[in-house]
Structure formats: structure tokens, C-alpha cells
């Protein structure tokens, strides 16, 4: 590949990225302006305009002392604990799901035995088990993290099994012929081959973890975004309630953006991805 060809690809990629960002922000701006006009025209206290929500959010989160980077107690007492529960539960579920998925996927018969059991448990809505986790862990972060792990482990596990089983048979036979050590085989062949499907499961589970964090905090928590959202709703503080709802949307967008950037970097070696560039 010549330097001119490489430079052209980089330039086209940058142009496409800039056009995509501009288009997305333009659509977002149109949506917000439409929301503003619709809310002011409706005049309902249940649906405040975005400007009122923005002012409320700024007072709620960014009027703290300079020593705390202007962050208020609401951020430290509610936002950070919720982020820790969400990402902690997701990370633990990812480790469990990938490890079990690799082990089960490498076996020819294991899923025949545990498949029906998995189908049974993953059909149970995680919120219905929150009382069970409350009994096991009490009304603590353990209850929320346990609920998140139970709900998000299944996409990771099943995608890992599917990814491991999709390893090219030629690679399998080659490894056997050369007596490749199992650790090297799993780390250098199996996991890279299964990585696209594993990342697909991780992406789905990340959004589910955010939802389960809110649901678990609505039911049994003394702090957190879900608890604050419920308190604002019960106190009829609708701008505050919408501020927490908008924050959840922002967190979902940020999580997804960071994850996609990491996925593109990790899976940049794939021929299909290289072809798009």
C-alpha cells in the first residue's frame, strides 16, 4: 500500500466521521428545539421545556464548591454510587460470561446439559428476583450488583459460546497437528476469533446493566440515580425528575460511544473492518 493510498483512506475516514458527527448533532439540535416549542405550547407542568430542565440540572449537580470541581453532594452521593454499581456489575458479569462461555463452547456436549437450565433462568425477568437478592445481601449495593450480574451475564455468556464454536475448523485441526499448548490456543486463536460476538454481547449487556441499576435502586436503595428519580417523582418535582431522566440518556450515549471506540480499536485487525476504511 502506497503512502498516497494510505493518506487517501485516512482522509476519507476523517471526512466521513466529521459528516456523521455533524449530522447527528444537527438532528439532536432539531429535536431539542422541537421539544422546547412543543413543551411551551402545551404548558403542562408534567413536561417542562429543555431550558428549564437544563437550569435545574445545573443547580442540582454543578453548584458545589470549587474544591470539589463545582460538583454537588447529589453527584457524590447518588451519581457516582450508581456508576460504580453499573460498571462493577457489568464487569463482573463480563468476566463470568466470557470464562464460562469459553469453557462451554470448547466442549462438544456441555451445552446439551446446561442449555435447558440456562434457558430457564434467562427467561426470568431480573427485576422479579430483586426481593431474593435483598434477602441474600440486604438493602445494600450487593443487592443492586447481584441483580445487574444476573440480568446481564446471559448475552455475554451465550455470545461467547457461539463465538467459540464458530472458530474455523482448519485452525482447530492445525493446532492439533502442531500440538499447540491449550493456553496459547485459547488466548491467541479462540478468543480473537470469538471476539466479534463477545463484543456484541458486551454491548447489549452494558445497556441492560444501566436499566437494571435504575430498577434495582427504585425498589431497594437509599441513594443512587433511581432513588433520586423516585423521590423527585413522589415530591412532584418534575424538572428534577426530568433532569435525572436526561442524565440516564446521556450516560447511555457516553457508555455506547466509549464502548464502540474501544471495539473498533480492538477489532481493527478484522478484514471486514479494514475494508470499510
PDB file of C-alpha atoms in Angstrom:
ATOM      1  CA  UNK A   1       0.000   0.000   0.000  1.00  0.00           C
ATOM      2  CA  UNK A   2       1.481   3.333  -1.059  1.00  0.00           C
ATOM      3  CA  UNK A   3       1.674   6.393   1.146  1.00  0.00           C
ATOM      4  CA  UNK A   4      -0.759   8.228  -1.129  1.00  0.00           C
ATOM      5  CA  UNK A   5      -3.326   5.413  -0.866  1.00  0.00           C
ATOM      6  CA  UNK A   6      -2.993   5.290   2.909  1.00  0.00           C
ATOM      7  CA  UNK A   7      -3.303   9.065   3.158  1.00  0.00           C
ATOM      8  CA  UNK A   8      -6.407   8.973   0.973  1.00  0.00           C
ATOM      9  CA  UNK A   9      -8.049   6.348   3.172  1.00  0.00           C
ATOM     10  CA  UNK A  10      -7.283   8.324   6.305  1.00  0.00           C
ATOM     11  CA  UNK A  11      -8.688  11.460   4.703  1.00  0.00           C
ATOM     12  CA  UNK A  12     -11.887   9.732   3.599  1.00  0.00           C
ATOM     13  CA  UNK A  13     -12.317   8.193   7.050  1.00  0.00           C
ATOM     14  CA  UNK A  14     -11.906  11.592   8.724  1.00  0.00           C
ATOM     15  CA  UNK A  15     -14.366  13.215   6.294  1.00  0.00           C
ATOM     16  CA  UNK A  16     -16.967  10.510   6.895  1.00  0.00           C
ATOM     17  CA  UNK A  17     -16.501  10.813  10.657  1.00  0.00           C
ATOM     18  CA  UNK A  18     -16.906  14.594  10.600  1.00  0.00           C
ATOM     19  CA  UNK A  19     -20.015  14.341   8.409  1.00  0.00           C
ATOM     20  CA  UNK A  20     -21.544  11.764  10.739  1.00  0.00           C
ATOM     21  CA  UNK A  21     -20.884  13.881  13.846  1.00  0.00           C
ATOM     22  CA  UNK A  22     -22.327  16.982  12.167  1.00  0.00           C
ATOM     23  CA  UNK A  23     -25.427  15.112  11.041  1.00  0.00           C
ATOM     24  CA  UNK A  24     -26.020  13.582  14.481  1.00  0.00           C
ATOM     25  CA  UNK A  25     -25.680  16.885  16.317  1.00  0.00           C
ATOM     26  CA  UNK A  26     -27.899  18.640  13.780  1.00  0.00           C
ATOM     27  CA  UNK A  27     -30.650  16.066  14.314  1.00  0.00           C
ATOM     28  CA  UNK A  28     -30.214  16.387  18.072  1.00  0.00           C
ATOM     29  CA  UNK A  29     -30.497  20.187  17.887  1.00  0.00           C
ATOM     30  CA  UNK A  30     -33.670  19.940  15.790  1.00  0.00           C
ATOM     31  CA  UNK A  31     -35.136  17.507  18.319  1.00  0.00           C
ATOM     32  CA  UNK A  32     -34.349  19.788  21.291  1.00  0.00           C
ATOM     33  CA  UNK A  33     -35.766  22.884  19.567  1.00  0.00           C
ATOM     34  CA  UNK A  34     -38.923  20.976  18.670  1.00  0.00           C
ATOM     35  CA  UNK A  35     -39.218  19.747  22.253  1.00  0.00           C
ATOM     36  CA  UNK A  36     -38.802  23.319  23.540  1.00  0.00           C
ATOM     37  CA  UNK A  37     -41.563  24.743  21.343  1.00  0.00           C
ATOM     38  CA  UNK A  38     -43.907  21.805  21.988  1.00  0.00           C
ATOM     39  CA  UNK A  39     -43.425  21.993  25.775  1.00  0.00           C
ATOM     40  CA  UNK A  40     -44.009  25.754  25.901  1.00  0.00           C
ATOM     41  CA  UNK A  41     -47.029  25.480  23.624  1.00  0.00           C
ATOM     42  CA  UNK A  42     -48.514  22.700  25.752  1.00  0.00           C
ATOM     43  CA  UNK A  43     -47.867  24.444  29.049  1.00  0.00           C
ATOM     44  CA  UNK A  44     -48.031  21.202  31.031  1.00  0.00           C
ATOM     45  CA  UNK A  45     -46.144  21.073  34.312  1.00  0.00           C
ATOM     46  CA  UNK A  46     -45.510  17.378  33.665  1.00  0.00           C
ATOM     47  CA  UNK A  47     -43.464  18.146  30.531  1.00  0.00           C
ATOM     48  CA  UNK A  48     -41.128  21.078  31.230  1.00  0.00           C
ATOM     49  CA  UNK A  49     -39.112  22.563  28.340  1.00  0.00           C
ATOM     50  CA  UNK A  50     -35.441  21.577  27.916  1.00  0.00           C
ATOM     51  CA  UNK A  51     -34.232  25.033  29.027  1.00  0.00           C
ATOM     52  CA  UNK A  52     -35.943  24.632  32.397  1.00  0.00           C
ATOM     53  CA  UNK A  53     -34.560  21.110  32.741  1.00  0.00           C
ATOM     54  CA  UNK A  54     -31.051  22.364  31.927  1.00  0.00           C
ATOM     55  CA  UNK A  55     -31.245  25.107  34.565  1.00  0.00           C
ATOM     56  CA  UNK A  56     -32.497  22.627  37.173  1.00  0.00           C
ATOM     57  CA  UNK A  57     -29.772  20.123  36.290  1.00  0.00           C
ATOM     58  CA  UNK A  58     -27.067  22.784  36.571  1.00  0.00           C
ATOM     59  CA  UNK A  59     -28.281  23.770  40.049  1.00  0.00           C
ATOM     60  CA  UNK A  60     -28.642  20.128  41.060  1.00  0.00           C
ATOM     61  CA  UNK A  61     -25.172  18.954  40.027  1.00  0.00           C
ATOM     62  CA  UNK A  62     -22.830  21.882  39.330  1.00  0.00           C
ATOM     63  CA  UNK A  63     -23.235  24.377  42.184  1.00  0.00           C
ATOM     64  CA  UNK A  64     -20.783  22.753  44.591  1.00  0.00           C
ATOM     65  CA  UNK A  65     -17.543  24.201  45.976  1.00  0.00           C
ATOM     66  CA  UNK A  66     -14.515  24.736  43.759  1.00  0.00           C
ATOM     67  CA  UNK A  67     -12.583  22.197  45.844  1.00  0.00           C
ATOM     68  CA  UNK A  68     -14.997  19.545  44.543  1.00  0.00           C
ATOM     69  CA  UNK A  69     -14.783  20.769  40.935  1.00  0.00           C
ATOM     70  CA  UNK A  70     -18.142  22.506  41.488  1.00  0.00           C
ATOM     71  CA  UNK A  71     -19.872  19.134  41.829  1.00  0.00           C
ATOM     72  CA  UNK A  72     -22.642  18.977  44.417  1.00  0.00           C
ATOM     73  CA  UNK A  73     -23.365  16.346  47.040  1.00  0.00           C
ATOM     74  CA  UNK A  74     -26.021  14.929  44.703  1.00  0.00           C
ATOM     75  CA  UNK A  75     -23.239  13.823  42.350  1.00  0.00           C
ATOM     76  CA  UNK A  76     -21.100  12.219  45.039  1.00  0.00           C
ATOM     77  CA  UNK A  77     -23.999  10.661  46.942  1.00  0.00           C
ATOM     78  CA  UNK A  78     -26.074   9.453  44.000  1.00  0.00           C
ATOM     79  CA  UNK A  79     -24.402   9.576  40.580  1.00  0.00           C
ATOM     80  CA  UNK A  80     -21.035   8.049  41.488  1.00  0.00           C
ATOM     81  CA  UNK A  81     -22.517   5.147  43.513  1.00  0.00           C
ATOM     82  CA  UNK A  82     -24.854   4.326  40.614  1.00  0.00           C
ATOM     83  CA  UNK A  83     -21.964   4.383  38.150  1.00  0.00           C
ATOM     84  CA  UNK A  84     -19.959   2.081  40.410  1.00  0.00           C
ATOM     85  CA  UNK A  85     -22.849  -0.391  40.656  1.00  0.00           C
ATOM     86  CA  UNK A  86     -23.499  -0.307  36.914  1.00  0.00           C
ATOM     87  CA  UNK A  87     -19.919  -0.718  35.738  1.00  0.00           C
ATOM     88  CA  UNK A  88     -18.958  -3.061  38.590  1.00  0.00           C
ATOM     89  CA  UNK A  89     -21.862  -5.411  37.922  1.00  0.00           C
ATOM     90  CA  UNK A  90     -21.245  -5.285  34.185  1.00  0.00           C
ATOM     91  CA  UNK A  91     -17.528  -6.009  34.566  1.00  0.00           C
ATOM     92  CA  UNK A  92     -18.111  -8.975  36.887  1.00  0.00           C
ATOM     93  CA  UNK A  93     -20.796 -10.368  34.575  1.00  0.00           C
ATOM     94  CA  UNK A  94     -18.420  -9.942  31.615  1.00  0.00           C
ATOM     95  CA  UNK A  95     -15.678 -11.957  33.321  1.00  0.00           C
ATOM     96  CA  UNK A  96     -18.067 -14.715  34.379  1.00  0.00           C
ATOM     97  CA  UNK A  97     -19.785 -14.824  31.000  1.00  0.00           C
ATOM     98  CA  UNK A  98     -16.590 -14.927  28.938  1.00  0.00           C
ATOM     99  CA  UNK A  99     -14.887 -17.565  31.111  1.00  0.00           C
ATOM    100  CA  UNK A 100     -17.934 -19.842  31.222  1.00  0.00           C
ATOM    101  CA  UNK A 101     -18.652 -19.207  27.557  1.00  0.00           C
ATOM    102  CA  UNK A 102     -15.156 -20.279  26.516  1.00  0.00           C
ATOM    103  CA  UNK A 103     -15.275 -23.392  28.690  1.00  0.00           C
ATOM    104  CA  UNK A 104     -18.726 -24.424  27.496  1.00  0.00           C
ATOM    105  CA  UNK A 105     -18.041 -23.516  23.893  1.00  0.00           C
ATOM    106  CA  UNK A 106     -14.922 -25.690  23.777  1.00  0.00           C
ATOM    107  CA  UNK A 107     -16.946 -28.703  24.934  1.00  0.00           C
ATOM    108  CA  UNK A 108     -18.919 -30.663  22.367  1.00  0.00           C
ATOM    109  CA  UNK A 109     -21.642 -31.740  24.788  1.00  0.00           C
ATOM    110  CA  UNK A 110     -21.676 -29.294  27.721  1.00  0.00           C
ATOM    111  CA  UNK A 111     -24.416 -27.053  26.290  1.00  0.00           C
ATOM    112  CA  UNK A 112     -26.620 -30.086  25.746  1.00  0.00           C
ATOM    113  CA  UNK A 113     -26.730 -30.489  29.528  1.00  0.00           C
ATOM    114  CA  UNK A 114     -26.796 -26.874  30.754  1.00  0.00           C
ATOM    115  CA  UNK A 115     -28.635 -25.304  27.803  1.00  0.00           C
ATOM    116  CA  UNK A 116     -32.143 -26.030  29.179  1.00  0.00           C
ATOM    117  CA  UNK A 117     -31.078 -24.721  32.601  1.00  0.00           C
ATOM    118  CA  UNK A 118     -29.786 -21.507  31.034  1.00  0.00           C
ATOM    119  CA  UNK A 119     -32.997 -21.126  29.036  1.00  0.00           C
ATOM    120  CA  UNK A 120     -34.976 -21.436  32.265  1.00  0.00           C
ATOM    121  CA  UNK A 121     -33.001 -18.844  34.235  1.00  0.00           C
ATOM    122  CA  UNK A 122     -32.618 -16.266  31.474  1.00  0.00           C
ATOM    123  CA  UNK A 123     -36.383 -16.345  30.931  1.00  0.00           C
ATOM    124  CA  UNK A 124     -36.909 -14.988  34.468  1.00  0.00           C
ATOM    125  CA  UNK A 125     -37.151 -11.172  34.418  1.00  0.00           C
ATOM    126  CA  UNK A 126     -34.290  -9.912  36.627  1.00  0.00           C
ATOM    127  CA  UNK A 127     -36.462  -7.310  38.433  1.00  0.00           C
ATOM    128  CA  UNK A 128     -38.643 -10.106  39.824  1.00  0.00           C
ATOM    129  CA  UNK A 129     -35.608 -11.512  41.650  1.00  0.00           C
ATOM    130  CA  UNK A 130     -34.754  -8.256  43.406  1.00  0.00           C
ATOM    131  CA  UNK A 131     -36.525  -9.428  46.627  1.00  0.00           C
ATOM    132  CA  UNK A 132     -34.385 -12.586  46.524  1.00  0.00           C
ATOM    133  CA  UNK A 133     -31.177 -10.560  46.266  1.00  0.00           C
ATOM    134  CA  UNK A 134     -32.470  -8.249  49.008  1.00  0.00           C
ATOM    135  CA  UNK A 135     -32.792 -11.245  51.325  1.00  0.00           C
ATOM    136  CA  UNK A 136     -29.334 -12.519  50.372  1.00  0.00           C
ATOM    137  CA  UNK A 137     -27.442  -9.198  50.523  1.00  0.00           C
ATOM    138  CA  UNK A 138     -29.773  -6.846  52.375  1.00  0.00           C
ATOM    139  CA  UNK A 139     -30.650  -3.364  51.137  1.00  0.00           C
ATOM    140  CA  UNK A 140     -27.072  -2.647  50.124  1.00  0.00           C
ATOM    141  CA  UNK A 141     -25.080  -2.264  46.951  1.00  0.00           C
ATOM    142  CA  UNK A 142     -24.681  -6.044  46.904  1.00  0.00           C
ATOM    143  CA  UNK A 143     -28.358  -6.362  46.093  1.00  0.00           C
ATOM    144  CA  UNK A 144     -28.122  -3.993  43.125  1.00  0.00           C
ATOM    145  CA  UNK A 145     -24.883  -5.527  41.829  1.00  0.00           C
ATOM    146  CA  UNK A 146     -26.307  -9.048  42.163  1.00  0.00           C
ATOM    147  CA  UNK A 147     -29.395  -8.043  40.183  1.00  0.00           C
ATOM    148  CA  UNK A 148     -27.242  -6.484  37.465  1.00  0.00           C
ATOM    149  CA  UNK A 149     -24.970  -9.520  37.204  1.00  0.00           C
ATOM    150  CA  UNK A 150     -27.887 -11.924  36.911  1.00  0.00           C
ATOM    151  CA  UNK A 151     -29.516  -9.844  34.186  1.00  0.00           C
ATOM    152  CA  UNK A 152     -26.500  -9.032  32.018  1.00  0.00           C
ATOM    153  CA  UNK A 153     -24.465 -12.244  32.164  1.00  0.00           C
ATOM    154  CA  UNK A 154     -26.636 -14.094  29.642  1.00  0.00           C
ATOM    155  CA  UNK A 155     -25.903 -12.062  26.485  1.00  0.00           C
ATOM    156  CA  UNK A 156     -22.180 -12.275  27.202  1.00  0.00           C
ATOM    157  CA  UNK A 157     -22.194 -15.976  28.018  1.00  0.00           C
ATOM    158  CA  UNK A 158     -24.312 -17.108  25.073  1.00  0.00           C
ATOM    159  CA  UNK A 159     -22.459 -14.914  22.580  1.00  0.00           C
ATOM    160  CA  UNK A 160     -19.147 -16.222  23.915  1.00  0.00           C
ATOM    161  CA  UNK A 161     -20.321 -19.822  23.458  1.00  0.00           C
ATOM    162  CA  UNK A 162     -21.488 -19.070  19.931  1.00  0.00           C
ATOM    163  CA  UNK A 163     -18.261 -17.252  19.105  1.00  0.00           C
ATOM    164  CA  UNK A 164     -16.029 -20.037  20.405  1.00  0.00           C
ATOM    165  CA  UNK A 165     -17.998 -22.625  18.451  1.00  0.00           C
ATOM    166  CA  UNK A 166     -17.557 -20.618  15.257  1.00  0.00           C
ATOM    167  CA  UNK A 167     -13.755 -20.950  15.235  1.00  0.00           C
ATOM    168  CA  UNK A 168     -12.580 -22.109  11.810  1.00  0.00           C
ATOM    169  CA  UNK A 169     -12.207 -25.901  11.772  1.00  0.00           C
ATOM    170  CA  UNK A 170      -8.993 -25.582   9.778  1.00  0.00           C
ATOM    171  CA  UNK A 171      -7.442 -23.667  12.670  1.00  0.00           C
ATOM    172  CA  UNK A 172      -8.612 -26.356  15.077  1.00  0.00           C
ATOM    173  CA  UNK A 173      -7.013 -29.144  13.077  1.00  0.00           C
ATOM    174  CA  UNK A 174      -3.820 -27.127  12.563  1.00  0.00           C
ATOM    175  CA  UNK A 175      -3.484 -26.541  16.300  1.00  0.00           C
ATOM    176  CA  UNK A 176      -3.939 -30.235  16.985  1.00  0.00           C
ATOM    177  CA  UNK A 177      -1.337 -31.138  14.379  1.00  0.00           C
ATOM    178  CA  UNK A 178       1.256 -28.831  15.932  1.00  0.00           C
ATOM    179  CA  UNK A 179       0.278 -29.800  19.498  1.00  0.00           C
ATOM    180  CA  UNK A 180      -0.327 -26.155  20.394  1.00  0.00           C
ATOM    181  CA  UNK A 181      -0.458 -25.555  24.171  1.00  0.00           C
ATOM    182  CA  UNK A 182      -4.031 -25.018  25.355  1.00  0.00           C
ATOM    183  CA  UNK A 183      -3.357 -21.642  26.969  1.00  0.00           C
ATOM    184  CA  UNK A 184      -1.735 -20.318  23.802  1.00  0.00           C
ATOM    185  CA  UNK A 185      -4.509 -21.780  21.665  1.00  0.00           C
ATOM    186  CA  UNK A 186      -7.263 -20.112  23.688  1.00  0.00           C
ATOM    187  CA  UNK A 187      -5.510 -16.762  24.047  1.00  0.00           C
ATOM    188  CA  UNK A 188      -4.175 -16.415  20.501  1.00  0.00           C
ATOM    189  CA  UNK A 189      -6.768 -18.252  18.390  1.00  0.00           C
ATOM    190  CA  UNK A 190     -10.066 -18.905  20.182  1.00  0.00           C
ATOM    191  CA  UNK A 191     -10.592 -15.526  21.862  1.00  0.00           C
ATOM    192  CA  UNK A 192      -9.625 -13.421  18.796  1.00  0.00           C
ATOM    193  CA  UNK A 193     -11.935 -15.499  16.606  1.00  0.00           C
ATOM    194  CA  UNK A 194     -14.793 -15.192  19.089  1.00  0.00           C
ATOM    195  CA  UNK A 195     -14.128 -11.516  19.870  1.00  0.00           C
ATOM    196  CA  UNK A 196     -16.718 -10.002  17.474  1.00  0.00           C
ATOM    197  CA  UNK A 197     -19.574 -11.976  19.013  1.00  0.00           C
ATOM    198  CA  UNK A 198     -18.256 -11.443  22.528  1.00  0.00           C
ATOM    199  CA  UNK A 199     -18.187  -7.684  21.931  1.00  0.00           C
ATOM    200  CA  UNK A 200     -21.749  -7.839  20.591  1.00  0.00           C
ATOM    201  CA  UNK A 201     -22.859  -9.478  23.837  1.00  0.00           C
ATOM    202  CA  UNK A 202     -20.914  -6.977  25.927  1.00  0.00           C
ATOM    203  CA  UNK A 203     -22.532  -4.044  24.146  1.00  0.00           C
ATOM    204  CA  UNK A 204     -26.039  -5.369  24.713  1.00  0.00           C
ATOM    205  CA  UNK A 205     -25.283  -6.183  28.337  1.00  0.00           C
ATOM    206  CA  UNK A 206     -23.912  -2.689  29.005  1.00  0.00           C
ATOM    207  CA  UNK A 207     -27.239  -1.059  28.145  1.00  0.00           C
ATOM    208  CA  UNK A 208     -29.099  -3.689  30.187  1.00  0.00           C
ATOM    209  CA  UNK A 209     -26.863  -3.004  33.203  1.00  0.00           C
ATOM    210  CA  UNK A 210     -27.856   0.667  33.145  1.00  0.00           C
ATOM    211  CA  UNK A 211     -31.540  -0.245  33.087  1.00  0.00           C
ATOM    212  CA  UNK A 212     -31.217  -2.783  35.889  1.00  0.00           C
ATOM    213  CA  UNK A 213     -29.287  -0.294  38.003  1.00  0.00           C
ATOM    214  CA  UNK A 214     -32.229   2.094  37.868  1.00  0.00           C
ATOM    215  CA  UNK A 215     -34.836  -0.609  38.530  1.00  0.00           C
ATOM    216  CA  UNK A 216     -32.938  -2.071  41.492  1.00  0.00           C
ATOM    217  CA  UNK A 217     -32.459   1.383  43.028  1.00  0.00           C
ATOM    218  CA  UNK A 218     -36.150   2.158  42.626  1.00  0.00           C
ATOM    219  CA  UNK A 219     -37.039  -0.873  44.737  1.00  0.00           C
ATOM    220  CA  UNK A 220     -34.413  -1.042  47.441  1.00  0.00           C
ATOM    221  CA  UNK A 221     -31.742   1.622  47.765  1.00  0.00           C
ATOM    222  CA  UNK A 222     -31.056   4.594  49.988  1.00  0.00           C
ATOM    223  CA  UNK A 223     -29.194   6.527  47.294  1.00  0.00           C
ATOM    224  CA  UNK A 224     -28.447   6.462  43.595  1.00  0.00           C
ATOM    225  CA  UNK A 225     -29.977   7.800  40.403  1.00  0.00           C
ATOM    226  CA  UNK A 226     -33.001   5.519  40.593  1.00  0.00           C
ATOM    227  CA  UNK A 227     -33.731   6.512  44.183  1.00  0.00           C
ATOM    228  CA  UNK A 228     -33.357  10.217  43.364  1.00  0.00           C
ATOM    229  CA  UNK A 229     -35.635   9.816  40.352  1.00  0.00           C
ATOM    230  CA  UNK A 230     -38.312   8.169  42.506  1.00  0.00           C
ATOM    231  CA  UNK A 231     -38.016  10.847  45.210  1.00  0.00           C
ATOM    232  CA  UNK A 232     -38.436  13.627  42.663  1.00  0.00           C
ATOM    233  CA  UNK A 233     -41.466  11.894  41.190  1.00  0.00           C
ATOM    234  CA  UNK A 234     -43.109  11.407  44.589  1.00  0.00           C
ATOM    235  CA  UNK A 235     -42.428  15.050  45.520  1.00  0.00           C
ATOM    236  CA  UNK A 236     -43.883  16.262  42.189  1.00  0.00           C
ATOM    237  CA  UNK A 237     -40.589  17.953  41.307  1.00  0.00           C
ATOM    238  CA  UNK A 238     -40.955  17.360  37.600  1.00  0.00           C
ATOM    239  CA  UNK A 239     -37.972  19.427  36.329  1.00  0.00           C
ATOM    240  CA  UNK A 240     -35.756  17.486  38.753  1.00  0.00           C
ATOM    241  CA  UNK A 241     -37.303  14.204  37.656  1.00  0.00           C
ATOM    242  CA  UNK A 242     -36.631  15.039  34.016  1.00  0.00           C
ATOM    243  CA  UNK A 243     -33.071  16.069  34.885  1.00  0.00           C
ATOM    244  CA  UNK A 244     -32.388  12.562  36.184  1.00  0.00           C
ATOM    245  CA  UNK A 245     -34.067  11.038  33.123  1.00  0.00           C
ATOM    246  CA  UNK A 246     -31.930  13.130  30.779  1.00  0.00           C
ATOM    247  CA  UNK A 247     -28.842  12.135  32.749  1.00  0.00           C
ATOM    248  CA  UNK A 248     -29.659   8.472  32.159  1.00  0.00           C
ATOM    249  CA  UNK A 249     -29.908   9.131  28.436  1.00  0.00           C
ATOM    250  CA  UNK A 250     -26.572  10.953  28.469  1.00  0.00           C
ATOM    251  CA  UNK A 251     -24.916   8.122  30.387  1.00  0.00           C
ATOM    252  CA  UNK A 252     -26.262   5.578  27.906  1.00  0.00           C
ATOM    253  CA  UNK A 253     -24.915   7.617  24.995  1.00  0.00           C
ATOM    254  CA  UNK A 254     -21.496   8.075  26.626  1.00  0.00           C
ATOM    255  CA  UNK A 255     -21.212   4.383  27.522  1.00  0.00           C
ATOM    256  CA  UNK A 256     -22.136   3.346  23.989  1.00  0.00           C
ATOM    257  CA  UNK A 257     -19.735   5.831  22.375  1.00  0.00           C
ATOM    258  CA  UNK A 258     -16.777   4.779  24.535  1.00  0.00           C
ATOM    259  CA  UNK A 259     -17.552   1.104  24.018  1.00  0.00           C
ATOM    260  CA  UNK A 260     -17.775   1.448  20.228  1.00  0.00           C
ATOM    261  CA  UNK A 261     -14.453   3.298  20.159  1.00  0.00           C
ATOM    262  CA  UNK A 262     -12.816   0.523  22.189  1.00  0.00           C
ATOM    263  CA  UNK A 263     -14.422  -2.138  19.997  1.00  0.00           C
ATOM    264  CA  UNK A 264     -13.151  -0.514  16.808  1.00  0.00           C
ATOM    265  CA  UNK A 265      -9.656  -0.339  18.239  1.00  0.00           C
ATOM    266  CA  UNK A 266      -9.600  -3.929  19.497  1.00  0.00           C
ATOM    267  CA  UNK A 267     -11.163  -5.390  16.342  1.00  0.00           C
ATOM    268  CA  UNK A 268      -9.297  -3.186  13.867  1.00  0.00           C
ATOM    269  CA  UNK A 269      -7.448  -6.264  12.557  1.00  0.00           C
ATOM    270  CA  UNK A 270     -10.626  -7.740  11.077  1.00  0.00           C
ATOM    271  CA  UNK A 271     -10.598  -7.763   7.260  1.00  0.00           C
ATOM    272  CA  UNK A 272     -14.195  -6.541   7.074  1.00  0.00           C
ATOM    273  CA  UNK A 273     -13.366  -3.523   9.202  1.00  0.00           C
ATOM    274  CA  UNK A 274     -10.216  -2.792   7.258  1.00  0.00           C
ATOM    275  CA  UNK A 275     -12.234  -2.910   4.065  1.00  0.00           C
ATOM    276  CA  UNK A 276     -14.602  -0.218   5.305  1.00  0.00           C
ATOM    277  CA  UNK A 277     -11.706   2.181   5.750  1.00  0.00           C
TER     278      UNK A 277
END
